[in-house]
Amino acid sequence: MRLEACQGDITTLAVDAIVNAAKRSLLGGGGVDGAIHRAAGPELLAACRLLGGCPTGEARITPGFRLPARYVIHTVGPVWQGGGHDEPTLLASCYRNSLALARQHGLRSVAFPCISTGVYGYPAEAAAQIAVATVLASLAEAGPLDHVYFVCFSVNDLERYQRLLAG
Ligand code: APR
């Protein structure tokens, strides 16, 4: 499996699934969530309404509608509250459960944003370490998944992921 960091707008990627850093209602918001809903079109919100929300740390899947990606995997990251509220475990669950859904659907390529590191305030370095470690830990699992992208919006995040992936 290849793990790769890249910089840009996740909504432009023609992968099997992009992951959305959603909120528990799954009814859209700002940041990457807003960008994904805008690019996918109103059908995405209609599909999300049918899901009835998603607890923190879990993941749900919908089609990608007007996106170049075939699917959107919606996961809800933890709000950073200082680190003593199970935030690391919940963030790792987001990556693990998103990958499990991708494998259940026979997907080969998945692109993650830096979950929880925007509005939800998770410190970027700690979040990136969890993201890389959790994806690496799932490498041995069976399935066709062979490409995971960490899509960074900022050059700081890109450099961070490149360093973690190299080391
Ligand atoms: N492509 C890739 N990354 C993006 C994009 C994009 N188009 N837009 C924003 N980002 C990056 C941000 O720079 C940040 O690094 O995604 C990361 C996650 O930031 P947020 O989108 O704020 O997500 P999060 O911190 O998980 O907060 C989730 O924000 O908009 C709401 O509905 C959402 O309530 C939920 C909360």
PDB file of N, CA and C in Angstrom, residues 5-52:
ATOM      1  N   ALA A   5       1.493  12.050   0.979  1.00  0.00           N
ATOM      2  CA  ALA A   5       0.981  13.368   1.359  1.00  0.00           C
ATOM      3  C   ALA A   5       0.924  14.241   0.125  1.00  0.00           C
ATOM      4  N   CYS A   6      -0.145  15.018  -0.008  1.00  0.00           N
ATOM      5  CA  CYS A   6      -0.207  15.969  -1.113  1.00  0.00           C
ATOM      6  C   CYS A   6      -0.904  17.231  -0.610  1.00  0.00           C
ATOM      7  N   GLN A   7      -0.771  18.300  -1.372  1.00  0.00           N
ATOM      8  CA  GLN A   7      -1.371  19.564  -0.960  1.00  0.00           C
ATOM      9  C   GLN A   7      -2.442  19.966  -1.961  1.00  0.00           C
ATOM     10  N   GLY A   8      -3.567  20.461  -1.469  1.00  0.00           N
ATOM     11  CA  GLY A   8      -4.595  20.933  -2.386  1.00  0.00           C
ATOM     12  C   GLY A   8      -5.990  20.771  -1.825  1.00  0.00           C
ATOM     13  N   ASP A   9      -6.943  20.877  -2.749  1.00  0.00           N
ATOM     14  CA  ASP A   9      -8.363  20.828  -2.414  1.00  0.00           C
ATOM     15  C   ASP A   9      -8.859  19.394  -2.608  1.00  0.00           C
ATOM     16  N   ILE A  10      -9.287  18.779  -1.531  1.00  0.00           N
ATOM     17  CA  ILE A  10      -9.662  17.362  -1.582  1.00  0.00           C
ATOM     18  C   ILE A  10     -10.842  17.111  -2.532  1.00  0.00           C
ATOM     19  N   THR A  11     -11.647  18.139  -2.781  1.00  0.00           N
ATOM     20  CA  THR A  11     -12.835  17.941  -3.625  1.00  0.00           C
ATOM     21  C   THR A  11     -12.474  17.711  -5.095  1.00  0.00           C
ATOM     22  N   THR A  12     -11.219  17.952  -5.465  1.00  0.00           N
ATOM     23  CA  THR A  12     -10.826  17.803  -6.876  1.00  0.00           C
ATOM     24  C   THR A  12     -10.270  16.409  -7.181  1.00  0.00           C
ATOM     25  N   LEU A  13     -10.135  15.563  -6.160  1.00  0.00           N
ATOM     26  CA  LEU A  13      -9.426  14.299  -6.364  1.00  0.00           C
ATOM     27  C   LEU A  13     -10.327  13.197  -6.924  1.00  0.00           C
ATOM     28  N   ALA A  14      -9.843  12.544  -7.970  1.00  0.00           N
ATOM     29  CA  ALA A  14     -10.580  11.431  -8.582  1.00  0.00           C
ATOM     30  C   ALA A  14     -10.112  10.118  -7.966  1.00  0.00           C
ATOM     31  N   VAL A  15     -10.437   9.964  -6.678  1.00  0.00           N
ATOM     32  CA  VAL A  15     -10.108   8.729  -5.962  1.00  0.00           C
ATOM     33  C   VAL A  15     -11.411   7.959  -5.725  1.00  0.00           C
ATOM     34  N   ASP A  16     -11.310   6.757  -5.192  1.00  0.00           N
ATOM     35  CA  ASP A  16     -12.540   6.008  -4.913  1.00  0.00           C
ATOM     36  C   ASP A  16     -13.367   6.700  -3.834  1.00  0.00           C
ATOM     37  N   ALA A  17     -12.715   7.184  -2.790  1.00  0.00           N
ATOM     38  CA  ALA A  17     -13.449   7.910  -1.741  1.00  0.00           C
ATOM     39  C   ALA A  17     -12.616   9.029  -1.161  1.00  0.00           C
ATOM     40  N   ILE A  18     -13.268  10.171  -0.935  1.00  0.00           N
ATOM     41  CA  ILE A  18     -12.666  11.208  -0.100  1.00  0.00           C
ATOM     42  C   ILE A  18     -13.369  11.153   1.252  1.00  0.00           C
ATOM     43  N   VAL A  19     -12.617  11.478   2.290  1.00  0.00           N
ATOM     44  CA  VAL A  19     -13.172  11.471   3.643  1.00  0.00           C
ATOM     45  C   VAL A  19     -13.554  12.904   4.002  1.00  0.00           C
ATOM     46  N   ASN A  20     -14.725  13.036   4.602  1.00  0.00           N
ATOM     47  CA  ASN A  20     -15.203  14.335   5.052  1.00  0.00           C
ATOM     48  C   ASN A  20     -15.049  14.447   6.560  1.00  0.00           C
ATOM     49  N   ALA A  21     -14.490  15.577   7.022  1.00  0.00           N
ATOM     50  CA  ALA A  21     -14.437  15.886   8.456  1.00  0.00           C
ATOM     51  C   ALA A  21     -15.769  16.544   8.808  1.00  0.00           C
ATOM     52  N   ALA A  22     -16.735  15.718   9.147  1.00  0.00           N
ATOM     53  CA  ALA A  22     -18.114  16.173   9.293  1.00  0.00           C
ATOM     54  C   ALA A  22     -18.442  16.502  10.746  1.00  0.00           C
ATOM     55  N   LYS A  23     -19.664  16.932  10.956  1.00  0.00           N
ATOM     56  CA  LYS A  23     -20.182  17.102  12.316  1.00  0.00           C
ATOM     57  C   LYS A  23     -21.213  16.013  12.564  1.00  0.00           C
ATOM     58  N   ARG A  24     -21.611  15.837  13.835  1.00  0.00           N
ATOM     59  CA  ARG A  24     -22.442  14.665  14.175  1.00  0.00           C
ATOM     60  C   ARG A  24     -23.775  14.633  13.444  1.00  0.00           C
ATOM     61  N   SER A  25     -24.314  15.776  13.106  1.00  0.00           N
ATOM     62  CA  SER A  25     -25.599  15.785  12.378  1.00  0.00           C
ATOM     63  C   SER A  25     -25.436  15.308  10.939  1.00  0.00           C
ATOM     64  N   LEU A  26     -24.222  15.395  10.412  1.00  0.00           N
ATOM     65  CA  LEU A  26     -23.904  15.117   8.990  1.00  0.00           C
ATOM     66  C   LEU A  26     -24.630  16.069   8.040  1.00  0.00           C
ATOM     67  N   LEU A  27     -25.067  17.215   8.551  1.00  0.00           N
ATOM     68  CA  LEU A  27     -25.861  18.102   7.696  1.00  0.00           C
ATOM     69  C   LEU A  27     -25.063  19.278   7.133  1.00  0.00           C
ATOM     70  N   GLY A  28     -23.750  19.132   7.078  1.00  0.00           N
ATOM     71  CA  GLY A  28     -22.926  20.147   6.431  1.00  0.00           C
ATOM     72  C   GLY A  28     -22.456  21.204   7.404  1.00  0.00           C
ATOM     73  N   GLY A  29     -21.468  21.987   6.979  1.00  0.00           N
ATOM     74  CA  GLY A  29     -20.896  23.015   7.835  1.00  0.00           C
ATOM     75  C   GLY A  29     -19.907  23.836   7.039  1.00  0.00           C
ATOM     76  N   GLY A  30     -18.854  24.308   7.699  1.00  0.00           N
ATOM     77  CA  GLY A  30     -17.818  25.081   7.018  1.00  0.00           C
ATOM     78  C   GLY A  30     -16.652  24.199   6.646  1.00  0.00           C
ATOM     79  N   GLY A  31     -15.488  24.806   6.471  1.00  0.00           N
ATOM     80  CA  GLY A  31     -14.255  24.067   6.224  1.00  0.00           C
ATOM     81  C   GLY A  31     -14.372  23.060   5.103  1.00  0.00           C
ATOM     82  N   VAL A  32     -13.755  21.918   5.298  1.00  0.00           N
ATOM     83  CA  VAL A  32     -13.729  20.908   4.245  1.00  0.00           C
ATOM     84  C   VAL A  32     -15.141  20.343   4.021  1.00  0.00           C
ATOM     85  N   ASP A  33     -15.929  20.292   5.077  1.00  0.00           N
ATOM     86  CA  ASP A  33     -17.315  19.814   4.993  1.00  0.00           C
ATOM     87  C   ASP A  33     -18.115  20.687   4.013  1.00  0.00           C
ATOM     88  N   GLY A  34     -18.012  22.001   4.193  1.00  0.00           N
ATOM     89  CA  GLY A  34     -18.717  22.922   3.304  1.00  0.00           C
ATOM     90  C   GLY A  34     -18.253  22.784   1.870  1.00  0.00           C
ATOM     91  N   ALA A  35     -16.936  22.652   1.691  1.00  0.00           N
ATOM     92  CA  ALA A  35     -16.377  22.531   0.335  1.00  0.00           C
ATOM     93  C   ALA A  35     -16.876  21.254  -0.337  1.00  0.00           C
ATOM     94  N   ILE A  36     -16.944  20.164   0.422  1.00  0.00           N
ATOM     95  CA  ILE A  36     -17.399  18.886  -0.154  1.00  0.00           C
ATOM     96  C   ILE A  36     -18.881  18.977  -0.528  1.00  0.00           C
ATOM     97  N   HIS A  37     -19.693  19.543   0.334  1.00  0.00           N
ATOM     98  CA  HIS A  37     -21.123  19.658   0.011  1.00  0.00           C
ATOM     99  C   HIS A  37     -21.356  20.573  -1.193  1.00  0.00           C
ATOM    100  N   ARG A  38     -20.598  21.650  -1.279  1.00  0.00           N
ATOM    101  CA  ARG A  38     -20.752  22.550  -2.434  1.00  0.00           C
ATOM    102  C   ARG A  38     -20.396  21.832  -3.731  1.00  0.00           C
ATOM    103  N   ALA A  39     -19.312  21.084  -3.698  1.00  0.00           N
ATOM    104  CA  ALA A  39     -18.836  20.443  -4.926  1.00  0.00           C
ATOM    105  C   ALA A  39     -19.676  19.216  -5.297  1.00  0.00           C
ATOM    106  N   ALA A  40     -20.232  18.544  -4.296  1.00  0.00           N
ATOM    107  CA  ALA A  40     -21.009  17.325  -4.581  1.00  0.00           C
ATOM    108  C   ALA A  40     -22.427  17.644  -5.036  1.00  0.00           C
ATOM    109  N   GLY A  41     -22.923  18.833  -4.637  1.00  0.00           N
ATOM    110  CA  GLY A  41     -24.289  19.215  -5.009  1.00  0.00           C
ATOM    111  C   GLY A  41     -25.294  18.811  -3.931  1.00  0.00           C
ATOM    112  N   PRO A  42     -26.541  19.278  -4.081  1.00  0.00           N
ATOM    113  CA  PRO A  42     -27.559  19.088  -3.039  1.00  0.00           C
ATOM    114  C   PRO A  42     -27.952  17.632  -2.801  1.00  0.00           C
ATOM    115  N   GLU A  43     -27.661  16.765  -3.759  1.00  0.00           N
ATOM    116  CA  GLU A  43     -27.962  15.333  -3.556  1.00  0.00           C
ATOM    117  C   GLU A  43     -27.207  14.788  -2.346  1.00  0.00           C
ATOM    118  N   LEU A  44     -26.015  15.348  -2.077  1.00  0.00           N
ATOM    119  CA  LEU A  44     -25.236  14.838  -0.942  1.00  0.00           C
ATOM    120  C   LEU A  44     -25.958  15.118   0.369  1.00  0.00           C
ATOM    121  N   LEU A  45     -26.496  16.322   0.519  1.00  0.00           N
ATOM    122  CA  LEU A  45     -27.213  16.652   1.754  1.00  0.00           C
ATOM    123  C   LEU A  45     -28.440  15.752   1.900  1.00  0.00           C
ATOM    124  N   ALA A  46     -29.129  15.505   0.808  1.00  0.00           N
ATOM    125  CA  ALA A  46     -30.311  14.628   0.855  1.00  0.00           C
ATOM    126  C   ALA A  46     -29.908  13.226   1.312  1.00  0.00           C
ATOM    127  N   ALA A  47     -28.784  12.719   0.804  1.00  0.00           N
ATOM    128  CA  ALA A  47     -28.316  11.381   1.204  1.00  0.00           C
ATOM    129  C   ALA A  47     -27.908  11.376   2.677  1.00  0.00           C
ATOM    130  N   CYS A  48     -27.280  12.476   3.126  1.00  0.00           N
ATOM    131  CA  CYS A  48     -26.837  12.554   4.522  1.00  0.00           C
ATOM    132  C   CYS A  48     -28.027  12.594   5.473  1.00  0.00           C
ATOM    133  N   ARG A  49     -29.101  13.270   5.063  1.00  0.00           N
ATOM    134  CA  ARG A  49     -30.293  13.329   5.919  1.00  0.00           C
ATOM    135  C   ARG A  49     -30.809  11.943   6.249  1.00  0.00           C
ATOM    136  N   LEU A  50     -30.713  11.042   5.295  1.00  0.00           N
ATOM    137  CA  LEU A  50     -31.222   9.680   5.484  1.00  0.00           C
ATOM    138  C   LEU A  50     -30.385   8.886   6.488  1.00  0.00           C
ATOM    139  N   LEU A  51     -29.161   9.335   6.765  1.00  0.00           N
ATOM    140  CA  LEU A  51     -28.275   8.582   7.645  1.00  0.00           C
ATOM    141  C   LEU A  51     -28.579   8.818   9.125  1.00  0.00           C
ATOM    142  N   GLY A  52     -29.237   9.934   9.434  1.00  0.00           N
ATOM    143  CA  GLY A  52     -29.616  10.185  10.834  1.00  0.00           C
ATOM    144  C   GLY A  52     -28.451  10.472  11.757  1.00  0.00           C
TER     145      GLY A  52
END
